[in-house]
């Protein structure tokens, strides 16, 4: 099903061509003066230069051609205004017909991509053996939204958590475990049997071991060196340490899956830095053989600067002087693995924006070395910081980094208190509803901001049932559900077919709502193309406002004309479907009641 802009441009192209002008000038855009018109075409301005004519003369000729079809008009009004703009208003009949087509079409008329892509989304990035904290929030929910958007549009999306599971923290945990439990068989060099299948620690113990070991390493150089050596032994395949590592992974990943699930975030791959290890030696050798990697002060580097650079891009360090790997080494080897397994058409990395230089270097090495094809898109979606009201990175009252499950619990409790202020449901139902609404408040509060920007985390504002918030969007959906339930209780049958049969008015809030609904496909495609979930948030906020204006202006259930009432029901049913589809792409669900 064609987008509404495509339908309009089809009419404009025919009109420009009939007047003897190139159809390329028939570009339609949303009006920046909605008080004057709904859409506009500025093509006559550009055509005037090409054809050496006055733009107003071209605009007048095109408008005259547009209004010839009076039997099935797309436009209720088309007007040429100085110096050569074409102002457009859609006909209510055409809009109502378009609504009916949306309602009847799969995915509400969203067209499948001409060439579906295989796209890797690298997001999450949690470190094992550590609890998720607020710093992990943005990568998780932005990445999840991008993945859902692409999948809904028809692309093959592969979400990878890319765990930090292979660095010094492993050696620190191993050596701290040795100090605490030296009797474990992993530290008995004479042990010959099978290592235990059950971990010698719980997730709670593991989460306490790492910070203790980290603190010790900063004060005890001997311990730090032991941890470094343990890490090297682990990476070289030392059996006892590999066994401990497997325990760490099993216990930690199970906990991470639970916590990500609480965010309604899922991954297709649970890969980590360790999975890249087998590819590192071959990748390094390839860079050397191609003459790209060279020694600099004992380390191995690749030059990635280009003549067109406006700022300095330093060489990419791919191996330290002591032979150790770095993040760049692991990230490049991971790309080698992904190319072997999936041959992606596009990569999207959802990472803190402060990592921009690192990924610029990695992407350039990937292209320069031929690890990826020249036309493979490599997108760095860098996100800003979630800050407290003081404008600094969000902390607990004690000044520490808040655990993510604590943040979710706090916001759920705040929503519960808000629901209970106007108690219309049982306490049990309020608790369940608070979980749904709390998560919506948290995710929408984040996603409604442009990803690259820092934002202030304000619980009171996020949980408000008014304004541009998650609860306001959900409350709008619940309000529509309530109307539809009452309609069914009164014997009505909810259907969207009536949209095709009854014009919902040429002007007013009904038409305004239809105009908003008609932008659905365009918004979804643009939001994904620009990796911009905030554009979906912006759209559904406008759509929720549009519905609420229609609701306040219109007696929906008491409308005496049954055909008109059916048409209203069809329109709000379509509105509910669009809203629910869009919040689903943000990883948000709506409750039945609030």
Coordinates of C-alpha atoms in Angstrom, one line a residue:
X1 CA 0.0 0.0 0.0
X2 CA 1.5 3.3 -1.1
X3 CA 2.3 6.0 1.5
X4 CA 0.0 9.0 1.5
X5 CA 2.8 11.2 0.2
X6 CA 3.3 8.8 -2.7
X7 CA -0.4 9.0 -3.5
X8 CA -0.2 12.8 -3.6
X9 CA 3.0 12.8 -5.6
X10 CA 1.4 10.5 -8.1
X11 CA -1.2 13.2 -8.7
X12 CA 1.4 15.9 -8.8
X13 CA 3.6 14.0 -11.3
X14 CA 0.7 13.6 -13.7
X15 CA -0.1 17.3 -13.4
X16 CA 3.5 18.5 -13.9
X17 CA 3.9 16.1 -16.9
X18 CA 0.6 17.2 -18.4
X19 CA 1.8 20.8 -18.2
X20 CA 5.1 19.9 -20.0
X21 CA 7.3 19.9 -16.9
X22 CA 9.6 17.2 -15.5
X23 CA 7.9 15.0 -12.9
X24 CA 10.9 15.3 -10.7
X25 CA 9.5 18.6 -9.4
X26 CA 6.4 17.0 -8.0
X27 CA 7.8 16.6 -4.4
X28 CA 5.2 16.9 -1.7
X29 CA 6.0 17.8 1.9
X30 CA 4.1 18.3 5.1
X31 CA 3.1 21.9 5.4
X32 CA 5.1 24.1 7.7
X33 CA 2.0 26.4 7.9
X34 CA -0.8 24.1 8.9
X35 CA -3.1 27.1 9.4
X36 CA -2.9 27.6 5.6
X37 CA -2.8 24.1 4.2
X38 CA -2.0 20.4 5.1
X39 CA 0.7 19.7 2.5
X40 CA 2.6 21.7 0.0
X41 CA 4.6 21.4 -3.1
X42 CA 7.5 23.8 -3.8
X43 CA 8.5 22.2 -7.1
X44 CA 7.4 25.2 -9.2
X45 CA 10.2 27.3 -7.6
X46 CA 12.9 24.9 -8.8
X47 CA 11.1 24.3 -12.2
X48 CA 11.1 28.1 -12.8
X49 CA 14.9 28.1 -13.0
X50 CA 15.0 25.1 -15.3
X51 CA 12.3 26.4 -17.7
X52 CA 13.0 30.2 -17.4
X53 CA 9.4 31.0 -16.3
X54 CA 7.8 32.7 -13.4
X55 CA 7.2 30.1 -10.6
X56 CA 3.6 31.4 -10.0
X57 CA 2.7 30.7 -13.7
X58 CA 4.0 27.1 -13.4
X59 CA 2.1 26.7 -10.1
X60 CA -1.1 28.0 -11.5
X61 CA -0.9 25.6 -14.5
X62 CA -0.3 22.6 -12.3
X63 CA -3.1 23.5 -9.9
X64 CA -5.5 23.9 -12.8
X65 CA -4.6 20.4 -14.0
X66 CA -4.9 19.0 -10.4
X67 CA -8.5 20.2 -9.9
X68 CA -9.8 18.7 -13.3
X69 CA -10.8 15.4 -11.6
X70 CA -14.0 16.3 -9.8
X71 CA -15.3 12.7 -9.6
X72 CA -12.6 11.1 -7.4
X73 CA -10.6 14.1 -6.1
X74 CA -7.6 13.4 -3.9
X75 CA -7.5 17.1 -3.0
X76 CA -10.3 19.2 -1.5
X77 CA -8.3 22.3 -2.3
X78 CA -5.2 23.1 -4.4
X79 CA -4.1 26.7 -4.6
X80 CA -1.1 28.5 -6.1
X81 CA 0.3 31.3 -3.9
X82 CA 3.0 33.8 -4.4
X83 CA 5.8 33.4 -5.2
X84 CA 5.0 29.9 -6.5
X85 CA 4.0 27.5 -3.7
X86 CA 1.3 25.0 -4.3
X87 CA -0.9 24.6 -1.1
X88 CA -2.8 21.3 -0.8
X89 CA -5.7 20.0 1.3
X90 CA -6.8 16.4 1.0
X91 CA -10.4 15.5 0.5
X92 CA -12.3 13.9 3.4
X93 CA -13.6 11.2 1.1
X94 CA -10.1 10.3 -0.1
X95 CA -8.8 10.2 3.5
X96 CA -11.6 8.0 4.7
X97 CA -11.0 5.6 1.9
X98 CA -7.3 5.6 2.7
X99 CA -8.1 4.8 6.4
X100 CA -10.2 1.8 5.2
X101 CA -7.3 0.6 3.1
X102 CA -5.0 0.9 6.0
X103 CA -7.4 -1.0 8.3
X104 CA -7.7 -3.9 5.7
X105 CA -4.0 -4.1 4.9
X106 CA -1.4 -6.3 6.5
X107 CA 0.8 -4.2 8.9
X108 CA -1.7 -1.3 8.3
X109 CA -0.4 -0.8 4.8
X110 CA 3.3 -0.7 5.6
X111 CA 5.2 -1.8 2.4
X112 CA 7.9 -4.5 2.6
X113 CA 11.4 -3.3 1.7
X114 CA 12.4 -3.8 -1.9
X115 CA 15.6 -5.6 -0.7
X116 CA 15.3 -6.9 2.8
X117 CA 18.7 -6.6 4.6
X118 CA 20.5 -8.7 7.1
X119 CA 21.4 -6.3 9.9
X120 CA 23.4 -6.9 13.1
X121 CA 22.4 -4.7 16.0
X122 CA 25.2 -4.7 18.7
X123 CA 23.6 -3.4 21.9
X124 CA 23.5 -4.2 25.6
X125 CA 27.2 -4.6 26.2
X126 CA 26.9 -5.7 29.8
X127 CA 29.9 -7.1 31.7
X128 CA 29.4 -10.6 33.2
X129 CA 29.8 -11.0 37.0
X130 CA 28.4 -7.5 37.5
X131 CA 24.8 -6.4 38.0
X132 CA 23.1 -4.3 35.4
X133 CA 23.0 -0.7 36.5
X134 CA 21.4 2.5 35.1
X135 CA 24.4 2.9 32.7
X136 CA 23.2 -0.1 30.8
X137 CA 19.7 1.2 30.3
X138 CA 20.0 3.3 27.2
X139 CA 22.0 0.7 25.1
X140 CA 19.4 -1.9 26.0
X141 CA 16.2 0.0 25.2
X142 CA 17.4 2.0 22.2
X143 CA 18.9 -1.1 20.6
X144 CA 15.8 -3.2 21.3
X145 CA 13.7 -0.5 19.6
X146 CA 15.9 -0.4 16.5
X147 CA 15.8 -4.2 16.3
X148 CA 12.0 -4.3 16.6
X149 CA 11.6 -1.5 14.0
X150 CA 13.8 -3.2 11.5
X151 CA 12.2 -6.6 12.0
X152 CA 8.7 -5.1 11.6
X153 CA 9.7 -3.4 8.4
X154 CA 10.8 -6.7 7.0
X155 CA 14.5 -6.9 7.5
X156 CA 16.4 -9.8 9.0
X157 CA 17.5 -8.3 12.3
X158 CA 20.1 -10.0 14.6
X159 CA 20.5 -8.5 18.1
X160 CA 23.7 -9.4 19.8
X161 CA 24.3 -8.5 23.5
X162 CA 28.1 -8.6 23.0
X163 CA 29.1 -9.4 26.6
X164 CA 32.3 -8.2 28.3
X165 CA 33.5 -11.7 29.4
X166 CA 37.1 -12.0 28.6
X167 CA 39.0 -9.2 30.2
X168 CA 40.9 -8.5 33.5
X169 CA 37.8 -8.9 35.6
X170 CA 37.9 -12.6 35.0
X171 CA 41.5 -12.8 36.4
X172 CA 40.4 -10.6 39.4
X173 CA 37.5 -12.9 40.2
X174 CA 39.6 -16.1 39.9
X175 CA 42.3 -14.8 42.2
X176 CA 39.8 -13.4 44.8
X177 CA 38.1 -16.8 44.7
X178 CA 41.5 -18.4 45.4
X179 CA 42.1 -16.2 48.4
X180 CA 38.6 -16.9 49.8
X181 CA 38.4 -20.6 49.0
X182 CA 41.9 -22.0 48.4
X183 CA 40.6 -25.5 49.0
X184 CA 38.6 -25.6 45.7
X185 CA 39.9 -28.2 43.3
X186 CA 40.5 -25.5 40.6
X187 CA 43.5 -24.4 42.6
X188 CA 44.9 -27.9 43.2
X189 CA 47.5 -28.4 40.5
X190 CA 47.6 -32.2 41.2
X191 CA 43.8 -32.6 40.6
X192 CA 43.1 -34.9 37.7
X193 CA 39.3 -35.6 37.8
X194 CA 36.2 -33.9 36.3
X195 CA 35.5 -30.4 37.6
X196 CA 32.3 -29.8 39.5
X197 CA 29.2 -29.0 37.4
X198 CA 27.8 -26.7 40.0
X199 CA 29.3 -23.2 40.5
X200 CA 31.2 -22.6 43.8
X201 CA 29.3 -19.3 44.2
X202 CA 25.8 -17.8 43.9
X203 CA 25.1 -14.7 41.8
X204 CA 24.9 -12.6 45.0
X205 CA 28.4 -13.8 46.0
X206 CA 29.7 -13.3 42.5
X207 CA 28.5 -9.7 42.4
X208 CA 30.3 -9.1 45.8
X209 CA 33.5 -10.8 44.7
X210 CA 34.3 -8.6 41.7
X211 CA 34.1 -5.1 43.4
X212 CA 36.1 -6.5 46.3
X213 CA 38.8 -7.9 44.0
X214 CA 38.8 -4.7 42.0
X215 CA 39.4 -2.6 45.1
X216 CA 42.1 -4.9 46.3
X217 CA 43.9 -4.7 42.9
X218 CA 44.2 -0.9 43.3
X219 CA 46.0 -1.2 46.6
X220 CA 47.9 -4.5 46.2
X221 CA 50.3 -4.6 43.2
X222 CA 51.1 -8.3 43.8
X223 CA 47.4 -9.2 43.7
X224 CA 46.9 -7.1 40.5
X225 CA 49.8 -9.0 38.8
X226 CA 48.3 -12.3 39.9
X227 CA 45.0 -11.3 38.3
X228 CA 46.8 -10.3 35.1
X229 CA 48.6 -13.7 34.9
X230 CA 45.4 -15.5 35.7
X231 CA 43.7 -13.7 32.8
X232 CA 46.5 -14.7 30.4
X233 CA 46.3 -18.3 31.6
X234 CA 42.5 -18.3 31.1
X235 CA 42.9 -16.8 27.5
X236 CA 45.5 -19.4 26.7
X237 CA 43.1 -22.2 27.6
X238 CA 44.2 -23.3 31.1
X239 CA 41.7 -26.0 32.1
X240 CA 40.9 -25.1 35.8
X241 CA 40.4 -21.4 35.0
X242 CA 38.3 -22.2 31.9
X243 CA 36.1 -24.3 34.3
X244 CA 35.7 -21.4 36.7
X245 CA 35.0 -19.1 33.7
X246 CA 32.2 -21.4 32.6
X247 CA 30.7 -21.2 36.0
X248 CA 30.9 -17.4 36.0
X249 CA 29.2 -17.3 32.6
X250 CA 26.4 -19.7 33.5
X251 CA 25.5 -18.0 36.8
X252 CA 25.9 -14.4 35.4
X253 CA 24.2 -14.9 32.0
X254 CA 21.1 -16.5 33.7
X255 CA 20.8 -13.4 35.9
X256 CA 21.4 -11.0 33.0
X257 CA 18.7 -12.7 31.0
X258 CA 16.2 -12.3 33.9
X259 CA 17.1 -8.6 34.3
X260 CA 17.0 -7.8 30.5
X261 CA 13.6 -9.6 30.4
X262 CA 12.3 -7.2 33.1
X263 CA 13.0 -4.5 30.6
X264 CA 11.2 -6.4 27.8
X265 CA 14.6 -6.7 26.0
X266 CA 15.7 -9.8 24.2
X267 CA 18.7 -10.8 22.2
X268 CA 19.1 -13.3 19.4
X269 CA 22.8 -13.9 20.2
X270 CA 24.4 -14.1 23.6
X271 CA 28.0 -13.7 22.3
X272 CA 30.9 -12.1 24.1
X273 CA 34.4 -11.0 23.6
X274 CA 35.5 -14.6 24.2
X275 CA 33.8 -15.7 21.0
X276 CA 36.1 -13.4 19.0
X277 CA 39.3 -15.0 20.6
X278 CA 39.7 -17.8 18.0
X279 CA 39.7 -15.2 15.1
X280 CA 42.2 -12.8 16.6
X281 CA 45.5 -14.4 15.4
X282 CA 44.3 -14.9 11.9
X283 CA 42.9 -11.3 11.7
X284 CA 46.2 -9.9 13.0
X285 CA 48.2 -11.9 10.5
X286 CA 46.0 -10.8 7.7
X287 CA 46.5 -7.1 8.6
X288 CA 50.3 -7.7 8.6
X289 CA 50.2 -9.6 5.3
X290 CA 48.3 -6.8 3.6
X291 CA 50.9 -4.3 4.8
X292 CA 48.4 -2.4 6.9
X293 CA 49.6 -3.2 10.4
X294 CA 53.1 -2.1 11.4
X295 CA 55.1 -1.8 14.6
X296 CA 55.1 1.4 16.6
X297 CA 57.0 1.5 19.9
X298 CA 56.6 -2.2 20.1
X299 CA 52.8 -2.2 19.5
X300 CA 51.0 -3.1 16.3
X301 CA 49.0 -0.3 14.7
X302 CA 47.0 0.5 11.5
X303 CA 46.8 4.0 10.0
X304 CA 43.2 5.0 9.4
X305 CA 43.5 8.8 8.7
X306 CA 42.1 10.0 5.4
X307 CA 42.9 13.2 3.5
X308 CA 39.3 14.5 3.9
X309 CA 39.4 14.3 7.7
X310 CA 38.7 17.6 9.4
X311 CA 40.1 16.4 12.7
X312 CA 42.9 14.1 13.7
X313 CA 42.2 10.4 13.6
X314 CA 45.0 8.5 15.3
X315 CA 46.2 5.1 14.2
X316 CA 44.2 2.1 15.5
X317 CA 46.1 0.1 18.1
X318 CA 45.4 -3.6 17.4
X319 CA 48.0 -5.3 19.7
X320 CA 49.8 -4.0 22.7
X321 CA 53.6 -4.3 23.0
X322 CA 53.3 -7.3 25.4
X323 CA 51.1 -9.1 22.9
X324 CA 47.9 -8.5 24.7
X325 CA 44.6 -7.7 22.8
X326 CA 42.6 -4.6 23.2
X327 CA 39.0 -3.6 22.6
X328 CA 39.8 -2.8 19.0
X329 CA 41.3 -6.2 18.5
X330 CA 38.2 -7.9 19.9
X331 CA 35.8 -5.7 18.0
X332 CA 37.6 -6.4 14.7
X333 CA 37.7 -10.1 15.3
X334 CA 34.0 -10.0 16.2
X335 CA 33.3 -8.4 12.8
X336 CA 35.4 -11.2 11.1
X337 CA 33.2 -13.8 12.9
X338 CA 30.0 -12.0 12.0
X339 CA 31.0 -11.8 8.3
X340 CA 31.7 -15.5 8.3
X341 CA 28.4 -16.4 10.0
X342 CA 25.9 -13.8 8.6
X343 CA 27.4 -11.6 5.9
X344 CA 25.4 -8.6 7.1
X345 CA 24.4 -5.8 4.8
X346 CA 24.5 -3.4 7.7
X347 CA 25.9 -3.0 11.2
X348 CA 24.3 -0.8 13.9
X349 CA 26.3 -0.3 17.1
X350 CA 24.3 1.2 20.0
X351 CA 27.0 2.5 22.3
X352 CA 27.9 5.5 24.5
X353 CA 28.7 8.4 22.2
X354 CA 32.1 8.9 24.0
X355 CA 33.1 5.7 22.1
X356 CA 32.8 7.5 18.7
X357 CA 36.5 7.7 17.9
X358 CA 37.1 4.0 18.8
X359 CA 34.3 2.8 16.5
X360 CA 35.4 5.2 13.7
X361 CA 38.8 3.6 13.9
X362 CA 37.4 0.0 13.9
X363 CA 35.0 0.7 11.0
X364 CA 37.9 2.2 8.9
X365 CA 40.2 -0.8 9.6
X366 CA 37.3 -3.1 8.6
X367 CA 36.8 -1.3 5.3
X368 CA 40.5 -0.8 4.6
X369 CA 41.4 -4.4 5.2
X370 CA 38.4 -5.8 3.3
X371 CA 36.9 -7.5 6.3
X372 CA 33.6 -6.0 5.2
X373 CA 32.5 -5.1 1.7
X374 CA 32.9 -1.4 0.6
X375 CA 29.1 -0.9 0.4
X376 CA 28.4 -2.5 3.9
X377 CA 26.8 0.3 6.0
X378 CA 28.4 0.6 9.5
X379 CA 26.4 2.8 11.7
X380 CA 27.5 4.2 15.1
X381 CA 24.4 5.2 17.1
X382 CA 26.1 7.0 20.0
X383 CA 23.8 7.8 22.9
X384 CA 24.1 10.5 25.6
X385 CA 24.0 10.3 29.3
X386 CA 21.1 9.9 31.6
X387 CA 21.5 12.6 34.2
X388 CA 20.0 13.4 37.6
X389 CA 18.2 16.7 38.3
X390 CA 21.6 18.2 39.2
X391 CA 22.7 17.7 35.5
X392 CA 25.3 15.1 36.5
X393 CA 25.3 11.4 35.7
X394 CA 22.4 9.7 37.6
X395 CA 23.5 8.4 41.0
X396 CA 21.9 7.0 44.1
X397 CA 21.5 9.2 47.1
X398 CA 24.7 7.7 48.5
X399 CA 26.5 8.7 45.4
X400 CA 26.9 5.2 43.9
X401 CA 25.6 3.8 40.6
X402 CA 22.1 2.6 41.0
X403 CA 21.2 -1.0 40.1
X404 CA 18.8 -1.3 37.2
X405 CA 16.4 -3.5 39.1
X406 CA 16.3 -0.9 41.9
X407 CA 15.5 1.9 39.4
X408 CA 12.6 -0.2 37.9
X409 CA 11.3 -1.0 41.4
X410 CA 11.4 2.6 42.4
X411 CA 9.5 3.8 39.3
X412 CA 6.9 1.0 39.7
X413 CA 6.3 2.0 43.3
X414 CA 5.8 5.7 42.2
X415 CA 3.3 4.7 39.6
X416 CA 1.5 2.4 42.0
X417 CA 1.1 5.3 44.5
X418 CA -0.2 7.5 41.6
X419 CA -2.8 4.9 40.6
X420 CA -3.9 4.4 44.2
X421 CA -4.5 8.2 44.6
X422 CA -7.7 7.7 42.4
X423 CA -8.3 4.2 43.4
X424 CA -10.7 2.5 40.9
X425 CA -9.0 -1.0 40.9
X426 CA -7.9 -3.5 43.5
X427 CA -4.5 -3.2 45.0
X428 CA -3.4 -6.4 43.2
X429 CA -4.5 -5.1 39.9
X430 CA -2.9 -1.8 40.6
X431 CA 0.4 -3.6 41.3
X432 CA 0.3 -5.4 38.0
X433 CA -0.7 -2.3 36.1
X434 CA 2.0 -0.3 37.8
X435 CA 4.6 -2.7 36.4
X436 CA 3.4 -2.1 32.8
X437 CA 2.9 1.6 33.2
X438 CA 6.2 2.0 35.1
X439 CA 8.2 0.3 32.4
X440 CA 6.4 2.5 29.8
X441 CA 7.3 5.6 31.8
X442 CA 10.9 4.6 32.0
X443 CA 11.4 3.6 28.4
X444 CA 9.3 6.4 26.9
X445 CA 11.1 8.9 29.1
X446 CA 14.4 7.7 27.5
X447 CA 13.3 7.0 24.0
X448 CA 11.4 10.3 23.5
X449 CA 14.8 12.1 23.6
X450 CA 17.1 12.1 20.6
X451 CA 19.6 9.3 21.3
X452 CA 22.7 11.4 21.1
X453 CA 21.5 14.0 23.6
X454 CA 21.9 13.8 27.4
X455 CA 18.7 14.1 29.3
X456 CA 17.4 14.6 32.8
X457 CA 15.9 11.6 34.6
X458 CA 12.8 13.0 36.3
X459 CA 10.6 10.4 37.9
X460 CA 7.7 12.9 38.6
X461 CA 7.6 14.0 35.0
X462 CA 8.0 10.6 33.5
X463 CA 5.1 9.1 35.5
X464 CA 2.7 11.9 34.8
X465 CA -0.5 11.0 33.1
X466 CA -0.4 14.3 31.3
X467 CA 2.0 15.7 28.7
X468 CA 4.5 13.9 26.5
X469 CA 4.9 10.8 28.7
X470 CA 4.5 7.0 28.5
X471 CA 1.6 6.9 30.9
X472 CA -0.3 9.6 28.8
X473 CA 0.1 7.4 25.7
X474 CA -1.1 4.3 27.6
X475 CA -4.0 6.2 29.1
X476 CA -5.1 7.2 25.7
X477 CA -5.1 3.6 24.5
X478 CA -7.0 2.5 27.6
X479 CA -9.5 5.3 27.0
X480 CA -10.1 3.9 23.5
X481 CA -10.4 0.4 24.8
X482 CA -13.0 1.6 27.3
X483 CA -15.1 3.2 24.6
X484 CA -15.0 0.1 22.4
X485 CA -15.9 -2.1 25.4
X486 CA -19.0 0.1 26.1
X487 CA -19.9 0.0 22.4
X488 CA -19.8 -3.8 22.4
X489 CA -21.8 -4.0 25.7
X490 CA -24.5 -1.9 24.0
X491 CA -24.7 -4.5 21.2
X492 CA -22.3 -2.9 18.7
X493 CA -19.9 -4.8 16.5
X494 CA -16.4 -3.2 16.3
X495 CA -15.3 -3.0 12.7
X496 CA -13.1 -0.7 10.6
X497 CA -15.0 -1.4 7.4
X498 CA -17.3 1.6 8.0
X499 CA -14.4 3.9 7.3
X500 CA -14.7 3.2 3.6
X501 CA -18.5 3.9 3.5
X502 CA -18.9 7.1 5.4
X503 CA -17.0 10.4 5.1
X504 CA -15.9 11.5 8.5
X505 CA -16.3 15.2 7.8
X506 CA -14.3 17.6 5.6
X507 CA -12.8 19.5 8.4
X508 CA -12.4 19.5 12.2
X509 CA -10.8 17.1 14.6
X510 CA -12.0 14.0 12.7
X511 CA -10.1 15.0 9.6
X512 CA -7.1 16.0 11.7
X513 CA -7.0 12.6 13.3
X514 CA -7.2 10.9 9.9
X515 CA -4.3 13.1 8.6
X516 CA -2.2 12.0 11.6
X517 CA -3.1 8.3 11.0
X518 CA -2.2 8.6 7.3
X519 CA 1.4 9.5 8.2
X520 CA 2.0 6.1 9.9
X521 CA 4.0 4.3 7.2
X522 CA 6.2 7.3 6.5
X523 CA 7.0 7.8 10.2
X524 CA 8.0 4.2 10.7
X525 CA 10.2 4.1 7.6
X526 CA 11.9 7.4 8.4
X527 CA 12.4 6.5 12.1
X528 CA 14.2 3.3 11.2
X529 CA 16.2 4.8 8.3
X530 CA 17.5 7.5 10.7
X531 CA 17.8 5.1 13.6
X532 CA 15.6 7.5 15.5
X533 CA 13.1 6.0 17.9
X534 CA 12.3 9.5 19.3
X535 CA 10.5 10.2 16.0
X536 CA 8.0 7.4 16.8
X537 CA 7.5 8.9 20.2
X538 CA 6.9 12.3 18.7
X539 CA 4.4 10.8 16.3
X540 CA 2.4 8.9 18.9
X541 CA 2.3 11.9 21.2
X542 CA 0.7 13.9 18.3
X543 CA -1.6 11.0 17.5
X544 CA -2.7 10.7 21.2
X545 CA -3.4 14.5 21.2
X546 CA -5.3 14.1 18.0
X547 CA -7.5 11.4 19.4
X548 CA -8.2 13.3 22.6
X549 CA -9.2 16.4 20.7
X550 CA -11.6 14.2 18.6
X551 CA -12.9 12.5 21.8
X552 CA -13.7 15.9 23.4
X553 CA -15.3 17.3 20.2
X554 CA -17.4 14.3 19.3
X555 CA -20.3 12.4 21.0
X556 CA -19.1 9.0 19.9
X557 CA -21.4 6.6 21.7
X558 CA -24.4 8.9 21.8
X559 CA -24.3 9.8 18.1
X560 CA -27.9 9.2 16.8
X561 CA -26.9 8.3 13.2
X562 CA -25.8 4.7 13.4
X563 CA -23.8 4.9 10.2
X564 CA -21.8 7.9 11.5
X565 CA -21.4 6.2 14.9
X566 CA -20.0 3.1 13.1
X567 CA -17.6 5.3 11.2
X568 CA -16.4 6.9 14.5
X569 CA -15.9 3.4 16.0
X570 CA -13.9 2.4 12.9
X571 CA -11.7 5.5 13.2
X572 CA -10.8 5.1 16.9
X573 CA -10.3 1.3 16.4
X574 CA -7.7 2.1 13.7
X575 CA -6.2 4.7 16.1
X576 CA -5.8 2.1 18.8
X577 CA -4.1 -0.3 16.4
X578 CA -1.6 2.3 15.2
X579 CA -0.8 3.4 18.8
X580 CA -0.4 -0.2 19.9
X581 CA 1.8 -1.1 16.9
X582 CA 4.0 1.9 17.6
X583 CA 4.5 1.3 21.3
X584 CA 5.2 -2.3 20.5
X585 CA 8.2 -1.2 18.4
X586 CA 9.4 0.8 21.5
X587 CA 9.2 -2.4 23.6
X588 CA 6.1 -1.1 25.5
X589 CA 2.7 -2.7 26.2
X590 CA -0.6 -1.2 27.3
X591 CA -2.7 -2.5 30.2
X592 CA -6.4 -3.2 29.9
X593 CA -7.3 -0.6 32.6
X594 CA -5.5 2.2 34.4

